[in-house]
């Protein structure tokens, strides 16, 4: 059985970006602190993965994620995981701690992530050397709630630790900010600018009685502020064209949008190559609607020279994906989502002759309790959720 694609195997409660984030008060089902949790005064969620015996019975369980909401400080924190798939070895879970802080209107203003067990560790007789990357992102908004600035701080951490006492003897921390600035006109996104700022390097030496701290700047990878994307709208205030640029100011890609007389999007044409080669059509996406507007089908056909996949995506009247098919280099897989009483009931994953079913069960409060994957009539994965 082939593994599910990575984007479906992230932790249940997804993180968000500046321009597509969820408020804490959002009704979106993937937001862990939804109105259902608020209604029942739930502030903690734990997710357990269960190991199964050959006969399908539960053997033991492992905590794979936990989230807690600090209502006083508008803070969500805990542990999440990524499902890592590698071609040269078995798949595995990679765990990391995270913290998200929100403002009074429910907008994300800070997010921090760092691995729990860094993979790149070196151990000698007396010392442990730990090297890993962490992330700290900051968000700013205008009075209308539009995100106007995102500062993504990529942080390289290198620590030398005394093996016996666990004291940190020295640390080398490099913070490299990438700044995204967004401008609006009548609440419409007009431009996106990017700056790759100079890195800040802090070296701390604790070997001697007096701690030594050395702070420097490195501008080796500095990129000054440049126009990354601009958006052009028609007289109906619908986006008509988006143009992306390289840091050198040359056109990289262009995307065109077309609408019908009901102002529904019906086609997108994505062209590329303006920067390196003669422009060509990268992909064409068409949108089809049934006569009741209860379903929308999105068909993306990629150019044979493009690295993009060809995609068919079907959504229902609530804009939920009901079927997704991806074809790349002759390989095709599909995922179907079945809903019942406005809840996700079953996922069906098809890859050639392989088919698996993931069933979702809910408790009396309407909260997700169990996720069970079945392949060849056997339970292969079992996950349960607990609330406090």
GROMACS .gro file of C-alpha atoms in nm:
model
  388
    1UNK     CA    1   0.000   0.000   0.000
    2UNK     CA    2   0.137   0.341  -0.097
    3UNK     CA    3   0.160   0.612   0.167
    4UNK     CA    4  -0.083   0.902   0.165
    5UNK     CA    5   0.061   1.230   0.035
    6UNK     CA    6   0.232   1.438   0.301
    7UNK     CA    7  -0.020   1.724   0.293
    8UNK     CA    8  -0.290   1.490   0.423
    9UNK     CA    9  -0.077   1.347   0.700
   10UNK     CA   10   0.008   1.658   0.893
   11UNK     CA   11  -0.138   1.688   1.241
   12UNK     CA   12  -0.513   1.742   1.249
   13UNK     CA   13  -0.484   2.102   1.359
   14UNK     CA   14  -0.311   2.291   1.081
   15UNK     CA   15  -0.110   2.609   1.116
   16UNK     CA   16  -0.182   2.912   0.903
   17UNK     CA   17  -0.009   3.179   0.695
   18UNK     CA   18  -0.036   3.557   0.704
   19UNK     CA   19  -0.266   3.584   0.405
   20UNK     CA   20  -0.478   3.274   0.472
   21UNK     CA   21  -0.500   3.234   0.843
   22UNK     CA   22  -0.791   3.141   1.067
   23UNK     CA   23  -0.920   3.345   1.357
   24UNK     CA   24  -0.957   3.168   1.690
   25UNK     CA   25  -1.331   3.233   1.657
   26UNK     CA   26  -1.347   3.081   1.308
   27UNK     CA   27  -1.607   2.813   1.237
   28UNK     CA   28  -1.363   2.634   1.009
   29UNK     CA   29  -1.345   2.271   1.124
   30UNK     CA   30  -0.966   2.245   1.096
   31UNK     CA   31  -0.918   2.521   1.356
   32UNK     CA   32  -0.861   2.328   1.677
   33UNK     CA   33  -1.011   2.594   1.902
   34UNK     CA   34  -1.342   2.605   1.715
   35UNK     CA   35  -1.673   2.729   1.848
   36UNK     CA   36  -1.757   2.372   1.949
   37UNK     CA   37  -1.460   2.362   2.184
   38UNK     CA   38  -1.543   2.708   2.322
   39UNK     CA   39  -1.903   2.601   2.376
   40UNK     CA   40  -1.795   2.310   2.597
   41UNK     CA   41  -1.515   2.505   2.773
   42UNK     CA   42  -1.251   2.267   2.636
   43UNK     CA   43  -0.895   2.401   2.651
   44UNK     CA   44  -0.686   2.086   2.598
   45UNK     CA   45  -0.675   1.831   2.317
   46UNK     CA   46  -0.455   1.520   2.301
   47UNK     CA   47  -0.405   1.291   2.003
   48UNK     CA   48  -0.292   0.930   2.048
   49UNK     CA   49  -0.177   0.686   1.781
   50UNK     CA   50  -0.244   0.321   1.863
   51UNK     CA   51  -0.020   0.029   1.769
   52UNK     CA   52  -0.216  -0.270   1.647
   53UNK     CA   53  -0.161  -0.643   1.670
   54UNK     CA   54  -0.182  -0.860   1.359
   55UNK     CA   55  -0.543  -0.941   1.444
   56UNK     CA   56  -0.624  -0.568   1.448
   57UNK     CA   57  -0.664  -0.539   1.826
   58UNK     CA   58  -0.508  -0.248   2.013
   59UNK     CA   59  -0.159  -0.314   2.151
   60UNK     CA   60  -0.050   0.017   2.306
   61UNK     CA   61  -0.067   0.390   2.238
   62UNK     CA   62   0.167   0.685   2.182
   63UNK     CA   63   0.094   1.052   2.239
   64UNK     CA   64   0.162   1.221   1.903
   65UNK     CA   65   0.017   1.568   1.952
   66UNK     CA   66  -0.125   1.790   2.221
   67UNK     CA   67  -0.266   2.141   2.216
   68UNK     CA   68  -0.360   2.371   2.500
   69UNK     CA   69  -0.536   2.707   2.488
   70UNK     CA   70  -0.440   2.972   2.744
   71UNK     CA   71  -0.760   3.180   2.745
   72UNK     CA   72  -0.614   3.465   2.950
   73UNK     CA   73  -0.319   3.531   2.718
   74UNK     CA   74  -0.482   3.423   2.389
   75UNK     CA   75  -0.212   3.161   2.345
   76UNK     CA   76  -0.219   2.814   2.186
   77UNK     CA   77   0.078   2.587   2.252
   78UNK     CA   78   0.176   2.224   2.253
   79UNK     CA   79   0.330   1.955   2.036
   80UNK     CA   80   0.263   1.865   1.672
   81UNK     CA   81   0.409   1.626   1.418
   82UNK     CA   82   0.489   1.585   1.051
   83UNK     CA   83   0.465   1.252   0.874
   84UNK     CA   84   0.802   1.217   0.701
   85UNK     CA   85   0.815   0.998   0.391
   86UNK     CA   86   1.154   0.891   0.255
   87UNK     CA   87   1.229   0.677  -0.048
   88UNK     CA   88   1.539   0.514   0.105
   89UNK     CA   89   1.387   0.402   0.435
   90UNK     CA   90   1.075   0.369   0.649
   91UNK     CA   91   0.842   0.662   0.712
   92UNK     CA   92   0.842   0.821   1.056
   93UNK     CA   93   0.690   1.100   1.265
   94UNK     CA   94   0.890   1.416   1.334
   95UNK     CA   95   0.778   1.600   1.649
   96UNK     CA   96   0.809   1.969   1.729
   97UNK     CA   97   0.691   2.215   1.994
   98UNK     CA   98   0.497   2.521   1.889
   99UNK     CA   99   0.338   2.832   2.035
  100UNK     CA  100   0.090   3.073   1.875
  101UNK     CA  101  -0.017   3.408   2.023
  102UNK     CA  102  -0.331   3.591   1.906
  103UNK     CA  103  -0.457   3.945   1.950
  104UNK     CA  104  -0.796   4.044   2.093
  105UNK     CA  105  -0.969   4.002   1.756
  106UNK     CA  106  -0.834   3.650   1.710
  107UNK     CA  107  -0.558   3.732   1.460
  108UNK     CA  108  -0.230   3.542   1.481
  109UNK     CA  109   0.053   3.781   1.580
  110UNK     CA  110   0.336   3.541   1.669
  111UNK     CA  111   0.420   3.177   1.597
  112UNK     CA  112   0.723   2.979   1.719
  113UNK     CA  113   0.832   2.626   1.628
  114UNK     CA  114   1.131   2.413   1.723
  115UNK     CA  115   1.206   2.039   1.698
  116UNK     CA  116   1.170   1.834   2.016
  117UNK     CA  117   1.453   1.593   1.938
  118UNK     CA  118   1.697   1.752   1.691
  119UNK     CA  119   1.825   1.492   1.445
  120UNK     CA  120   2.168   1.647   1.400
  121UNK     CA  121   2.339   1.563   1.731
  122UNK     CA  122   2.703   1.472   1.788
  123UNK     CA  123   2.816   1.310   2.112
  124UNK     CA  124   3.173   1.281   2.237
  125UNK     CA  125   3.313   1.168   2.570
  126UNK     CA  126   3.236   1.492   2.756
  127UNK     CA  127   3.018   1.700   2.523
  128UNK     CA  128   2.696   1.697   2.321
  129UNK     CA  129   2.679   1.917   2.012
  130UNK     CA  130   2.323   1.997   1.905
  131UNK     CA  131   2.246   2.169   1.572
  132UNK     CA  132   1.895   2.247   1.450
  133UNK     CA  133   1.671   2.507   1.285
  134UNK     CA  134   1.378   2.677   1.455
  135UNK     CA  135   1.127   2.934   1.334
  136UNK     CA  136   0.968   3.251   1.475
  137UNK     CA  137   0.714   3.441   1.264
  138UNK     CA  138   0.560   3.781   1.344
  139UNK     CA  139   0.244   3.931   1.188
  140UNK     CA  140   0.106   4.286   1.170
  141UNK     CA  141  -0.239   4.408   1.056
  142UNK     CA  142  -0.413   4.725   0.945
  143UNK     CA  143  -0.733   4.862   1.103
  144UNK     CA  144  -0.943   4.645   0.868
  145UNK     CA  145  -0.773   4.326   0.985
  146UNK     CA  146  -0.569   4.278   0.668
  147UNK     CA  147  -0.223   4.133   0.721
  148UNK     CA  148   0.025   4.399   0.610
  149UNK     CA  149   0.355   4.252   0.728
  150UNK     CA  150   0.498   3.908   0.797
  151UNK     CA  151   0.850   3.866   0.935
  152UNK     CA  152   0.968   3.506   0.903
  153UNK     CA  153   1.276   3.449   1.119
  154UNK     CA  154   1.469   3.138   1.023
  155UNK     CA  155   1.696   3.054   1.318
  156UNK     CA  156   2.000   2.827   1.311
  157UNK     CA  157   2.093   2.701   1.658
  158UNK     CA  158   2.424   2.538   1.751
  159UNK     CA  159   2.487   2.447   2.117
  160UNK     CA  160   2.770   2.270   2.296
  161UNK     CA  161   2.643   2.103   2.614
  162UNK     CA  162   2.828   1.942   2.905
  163UNK     CA  163   2.732   1.577   2.889
  164UNK     CA  164   2.738   1.532   3.266
  165UNK     CA  165   2.586   1.856   3.402
  166UNK     CA  166   2.372   1.942   3.093
  167UNK     CA  167   2.498   2.302   3.117
  168UNK     CA  168   2.524   2.494   2.789
  169UNK     CA  169   2.892   2.577   2.741
  170UNK     CA  170   2.858   2.776   2.421
  171UNK     CA  171   2.588   2.869   2.173
  172UNK     CA  172   2.591   3.007   1.822
  173UNK     CA  173   2.256   3.145   1.701
  174UNK     CA  174   2.198   3.293   1.356
  175UNK     CA  175   1.864   3.465   1.284
  176UNK     CA  176   1.782   3.540   0.918
  177UNK     CA  177   1.461   3.743   0.864
  178UNK     CA  178   1.256   3.738   0.545
  179UNK     CA  179   1.006   4.026   0.543
  180UNK     CA  180   0.685   4.020   0.337
  181UNK     CA  181   0.495   4.350   0.312
  182UNK     CA  182   0.143   4.361   0.168
  183UNK     CA  183  -0.039   4.673   0.044
  184UNK     CA  184  -0.414   4.712  -0.005
  185UNK     CA  185  -0.650   4.948  -0.184
  186UNK     CA  186  -1.015   4.942  -0.074
  187UNK     CA  187  -0.938   4.615   0.107
  188UNK     CA  188  -0.806   4.458  -0.215
  189UNK     CA  189  -0.452   4.318  -0.210
  190UNK     CA  190  -0.248   4.520  -0.461
  191UNK     CA  191   0.121   4.441  -0.408
  192UNK     CA  192   0.352   4.212  -0.219
  193UNK     CA  193   0.712   4.315  -0.149
  194UNK     CA  194   0.990   4.093  -0.012
  195UNK     CA  195   1.311   4.180   0.173
  196UNK     CA  196   1.573   3.928   0.284
  197UNK     CA  197   1.736   4.114   0.571
  198UNK     CA  198   2.086   4.081   0.714
  199UNK     CA  199   2.140   3.792   0.954
  200UNK     CA  200   2.203   3.854   1.324
  201UNK     CA  201   2.470   3.629   1.478
  202UNK     CA  202   2.499   3.589   1.855
  203UNK     CA  203   2.782   3.383   2.003
  204UNK     CA  204   2.771   3.310   2.376
  205UNK     CA  205   3.068   3.158   2.557
  206UNK     CA  206   3.010   3.014   2.906
  207UNK     CA  207   3.345   2.838   2.942
  208UNK     CA  208   3.487   3.106   3.168
  209UNK     CA  209   3.367   3.258   3.495
  210UNK     CA  210   3.245   3.568   3.311
  211UNK     CA  211   3.005   3.496   3.027
  212UNK     CA  212   3.113   3.636   2.691
  213UNK     CA  213   2.854   3.751   2.435
  214UNK     CA  214   2.950   3.857   2.083
  215UNK     CA  215   2.686   4.001   1.848
  216UNK     CA  216   2.743   4.062   1.475
  217UNK     CA  217   2.560   4.118   1.147
  218UNK     CA  218   2.610   3.924   0.825
  219UNK     CA  219   2.471   4.061   0.498
  220UNK     CA  220   2.611   3.790   0.272
  221UNK     CA  221   2.263   3.677   0.158
  222UNK     CA  222   2.096   4.018   0.188
  223UNK     CA  223   1.836   4.102  -0.078
  224UNK     CA  224   1.699   4.459  -0.075
  225UNK     CA  225   1.324   4.515  -0.085
  226UNK     CA  226   1.171   4.430  -0.422
  227UNK     CA  227   0.826   4.395  -0.578
  228UNK     CA  228   0.740   4.025  -0.572
  229UNK     CA  229   0.375   4.017  -0.687
  230UNK     CA  230   0.124   4.274  -0.808
  231UNK     CA  231  -0.249   4.220  -0.857
  232UNK     CA  232  -0.468   4.393  -1.117
  233UNK     CA  233  -0.849   4.406  -1.087
  234UNK     CA  234  -1.133   4.464  -1.336
  235UNK     CA  235  -1.421   4.710  -1.304
  236UNK     CA  236  -1.613   4.453  -1.095
  237UNK     CA  237  -1.328   4.443  -0.840
  238UNK     CA  238  -1.243   4.086  -0.942
  239UNK     CA  239  -0.879   3.995  -0.985
  240UNK     CA  240  -0.793   4.002  -1.355
  241UNK     CA  241  -0.418   3.942  -1.358
  242UNK     CA  242  -0.131   3.873  -1.119
  243UNK     CA  243   0.233   3.928  -1.212
  244UNK     CA  244   0.528   3.792  -1.016
  245UNK     CA  245   0.879   3.936  -1.041
  246UNK     CA  246   1.230   3.822  -0.962
  247UNK     CA  247   1.452   4.013  -0.720
  248UNK     CA  248   1.618   4.167  -1.028
  249UNK     CA  249   1.289   4.330  -1.135
  250UNK     CA  250   1.221   4.109  -1.437
  251UNK     CA  251   0.886   3.937  -1.494
  252UNK     CA  252   0.882   3.577  -1.374
  253UNK     CA  253   0.522   3.458  -1.423
  254UNK     CA  254   0.182   3.595  -1.520
  255UNK     CA  255  -0.159   3.456  -1.432
  256UNK     CA  256  -0.485   3.563  -1.601
  257UNK     CA  257  -0.836   3.517  -1.456
  258UNK     CA  258  -1.166   3.496  -1.650
  259UNK     CA  259  -1.527   3.511  -1.524
  260UNK     CA  260  -1.878   3.436  -1.654
  261UNK     CA  261  -2.184   3.664  -1.645
  262UNK     CA  262  -2.257   3.543  -1.289
  263UNK     CA  263  -1.910   3.670  -1.188
  264UNK     CA  264  -1.794   3.313  -1.122
  265UNK     CA  265  -1.438   3.229  -1.210
  266UNK     CA  266  -1.428   3.000  -1.515
  267UNK     CA  267  -1.063   2.996  -1.625
  268UNK     CA  268  -0.707   3.068  -1.510
  269UNK     CA  269  -0.412   3.076  -1.748
  270UNK     CA  270  -0.071   3.057  -1.584
  271UNK     CA  271   0.228   3.151  -1.801
  272UNK     CA  272   0.593   3.142  -1.709
  273UNK     CA  273   0.940   3.162  -1.856
  274UNK     CA  274   0.965   3.539  -1.893
  275UNK     CA  275   1.274   3.541  -1.672
  276UNK     CA  276   1.490   3.261  -1.812
  277UNK     CA  277   1.339   3.151  -2.143
  278UNK     CA  278   1.071   3.252  -2.392
  279UNK     CA  279   0.731   3.262  -2.215
  280UNK     CA  280   0.503   2.958  -2.246
  281UNK     CA  281   0.172   2.844  -2.097
  282UNK     CA  282   0.251   2.661  -1.773
  283UNK     CA  283  -0.103   2.543  -1.701
  284UNK     CA  284  -0.468   2.614  -1.775
  285UNK     CA  285  -0.728   2.575  -1.502
  286UNK     CA  286  -1.100   2.563  -1.585
  287UNK     CA  287  -1.395   2.578  -1.346
  288UNK     CA  288  -1.728   2.404  -1.416
  289UNK     CA  289  -2.053   2.446  -1.220
  290UNK     CA  290  -2.368   2.233  -1.219
  291UNK     CA  291  -2.704   2.396  -1.289
  292UNK     CA  292  -2.783   2.435  -0.920
  293UNK     CA  293  -2.437   2.574  -0.833
  294UNK     CA  294  -2.415   2.300  -0.570
  295UNK     CA  295  -2.084   2.164  -0.700
  296UNK     CA  296  -1.782   2.321  -0.863
  297UNK     CA  297  -1.521   2.123  -1.056
  298UNK     CA  298  -1.171   2.264  -1.095
  299UNK     CA  299  -0.959   2.109  -1.371
  300UNK     CA  300  -0.592   2.202  -1.393
  301UNK     CA  301  -0.407   2.080  -1.703
  302UNK     CA  302  -0.031   2.130  -1.677
  303UNK     CA  303   0.199   2.176  -1.975
  304UNK     CA  304   0.402   1.863  -2.044
  305UNK     CA  305   0.720   2.066  -1.987
  306UNK     CA  306   0.593   2.197  -1.652
  307UNK     CA  307   0.680   2.044  -1.317
  308UNK     CA  308   0.322   2.103  -1.200
  309UNK     CA  309   0.075   1.819  -1.157
  310UNK     CA  310  -0.254   1.803  -1.347
  311UNK     CA  311  -0.534   1.825  -1.092
  312UNK     CA  312  -0.909   1.768  -1.080
  313UNK     CA  313  -1.081   1.907  -0.771
  314UNK     CA  314  -1.453   1.895  -0.693
  315UNK     CA  315  -1.611   2.113  -0.422
  316UNK     CA  316  -1.963   2.120  -0.279
  317UNK     CA  317  -2.189   2.416  -0.207
  318UNK     CA  318  -2.007   2.475   0.125
  319UNK     CA  319  -1.675   2.495  -0.064
  320UNK     CA  320  -1.556   2.165   0.087
  321UNK     CA  321  -1.341   1.940  -0.132
  322UNK     CA  322  -1.533   1.621  -0.212
  323UNK     CA  323  -1.283   1.473  -0.457
  324UNK     CA  324  -0.921   1.546  -0.547
  325UNK     CA  325  -0.721   1.370  -0.821
  326UNK     CA  326  -0.354   1.435  -0.894
  327UNK     CA  327  -0.167   1.315  -1.204
  328UNK     CA  328   0.208   1.364  -1.237
  329UNK     CA  329   0.451   1.187  -1.473
  330UNK     CA  330   0.188   0.925  -1.557
  331UNK     CA  331   0.107   0.846  -1.193
  332UNK     CA  332  -0.244   0.922  -1.061
  333UNK     CA  333  -0.403   0.908  -0.719
  334UNK     CA  334  -0.742   1.030  -0.593
  335UNK     CA  335  -0.887   1.119  -0.253
  336UNK     CA  336  -1.263   1.139  -0.195
  337UNK     CA  337  -1.419   1.303   0.111
  338UNK     CA  338  -1.767   1.193   0.218
  339UNK     CA  339  -1.968   1.412   0.456
  340UNK     CA  340  -2.265   1.322   0.673
  341UNK     CA  341  -2.463   1.569   0.887
  342UNK     CA  342  -2.208   1.838   0.798
  343UNK     CA  343  -1.921   1.627   0.934
  344UNK     CA  344  -1.640   1.450   0.753
  345UNK     CA  345  -1.738   1.083   0.769
  346UNK     CA  346  -1.503   0.893   0.535
  347UNK     CA  347  -1.193   0.950   0.322
  348UNK     CA  348  -1.125   0.714   0.031
  349UNK     CA  349  -0.770   0.702  -0.105
  350UNK     CA  350  -0.718   0.534  -0.445
  351UNK     CA  351  -0.383   0.471  -0.610
  352UNK     CA  352  -0.401   0.225  -0.901
  353UNK     CA  353  -0.547  -0.098  -0.766
  354UNK     CA  354  -0.481   0.012  -0.407
  355UNK     CA  355  -0.772   0.152  -0.206
  356UNK     CA  356  -0.794   0.247   0.162
  357UNK     CA  357  -1.073   0.394   0.374
  358UNK     CA  358  -1.036   0.630   0.669
  359UNK     CA  359  -1.345   0.655   0.889
  360UNK     CA  360  -1.410   0.939   1.135
  361UNK     CA  361  -1.617   0.897   1.453
  362UNK     CA  362  -1.748   1.172   1.681
  363UNK     CA  363  -1.849   1.191   2.047
  364UNK     CA  364  -2.181   1.317   2.185
  365UNK     CA  365  -2.052   1.674   2.176
  366UNK     CA  366  -1.985   1.647   1.803
  367UNK     CA  367  -1.607   1.649   1.847
  368UNK     CA  368  -1.377   1.414   1.658
  369UNK     CA  369  -1.307   1.108   1.872
  370UNK     CA  370  -1.152   0.846   1.643
  371UNK     CA  371  -0.985   0.816   1.304
  372UNK     CA  372  -0.945   0.462   1.167
  373UNK     CA  373  -0.778   0.360   0.839
  374UNK     CA  374  -0.870   0.027   0.680
  375UNK     CA  375  -0.680  -0.145   0.397
  376UNK     CA  376  -0.759  -0.494   0.265
  377UNK     CA  377  -1.029  -0.526   0.534
  378UNK     CA  378  -0.769  -0.475   0.809
  379UNK     CA  379  -0.725  -0.174   1.037
  380UNK     CA  380  -0.380  -0.030   0.963
  381UNK     CA  381  -0.395   0.301   1.153
  382UNK     CA  382  -0.593   0.407   1.458
  383UNK     CA  383  -0.592   0.754   1.615
  384UNK     CA  384  -0.806   0.881   1.902
  385UNK     CA  385  -0.861   1.231   2.043
  386UNK     CA  386  -0.923   1.329   2.405
  387UNK     CA  387  -1.052   1.661   2.539
  388UNK     CA  388  -1.031   1.839   2.874
   0.00000   0.00000   0.00000
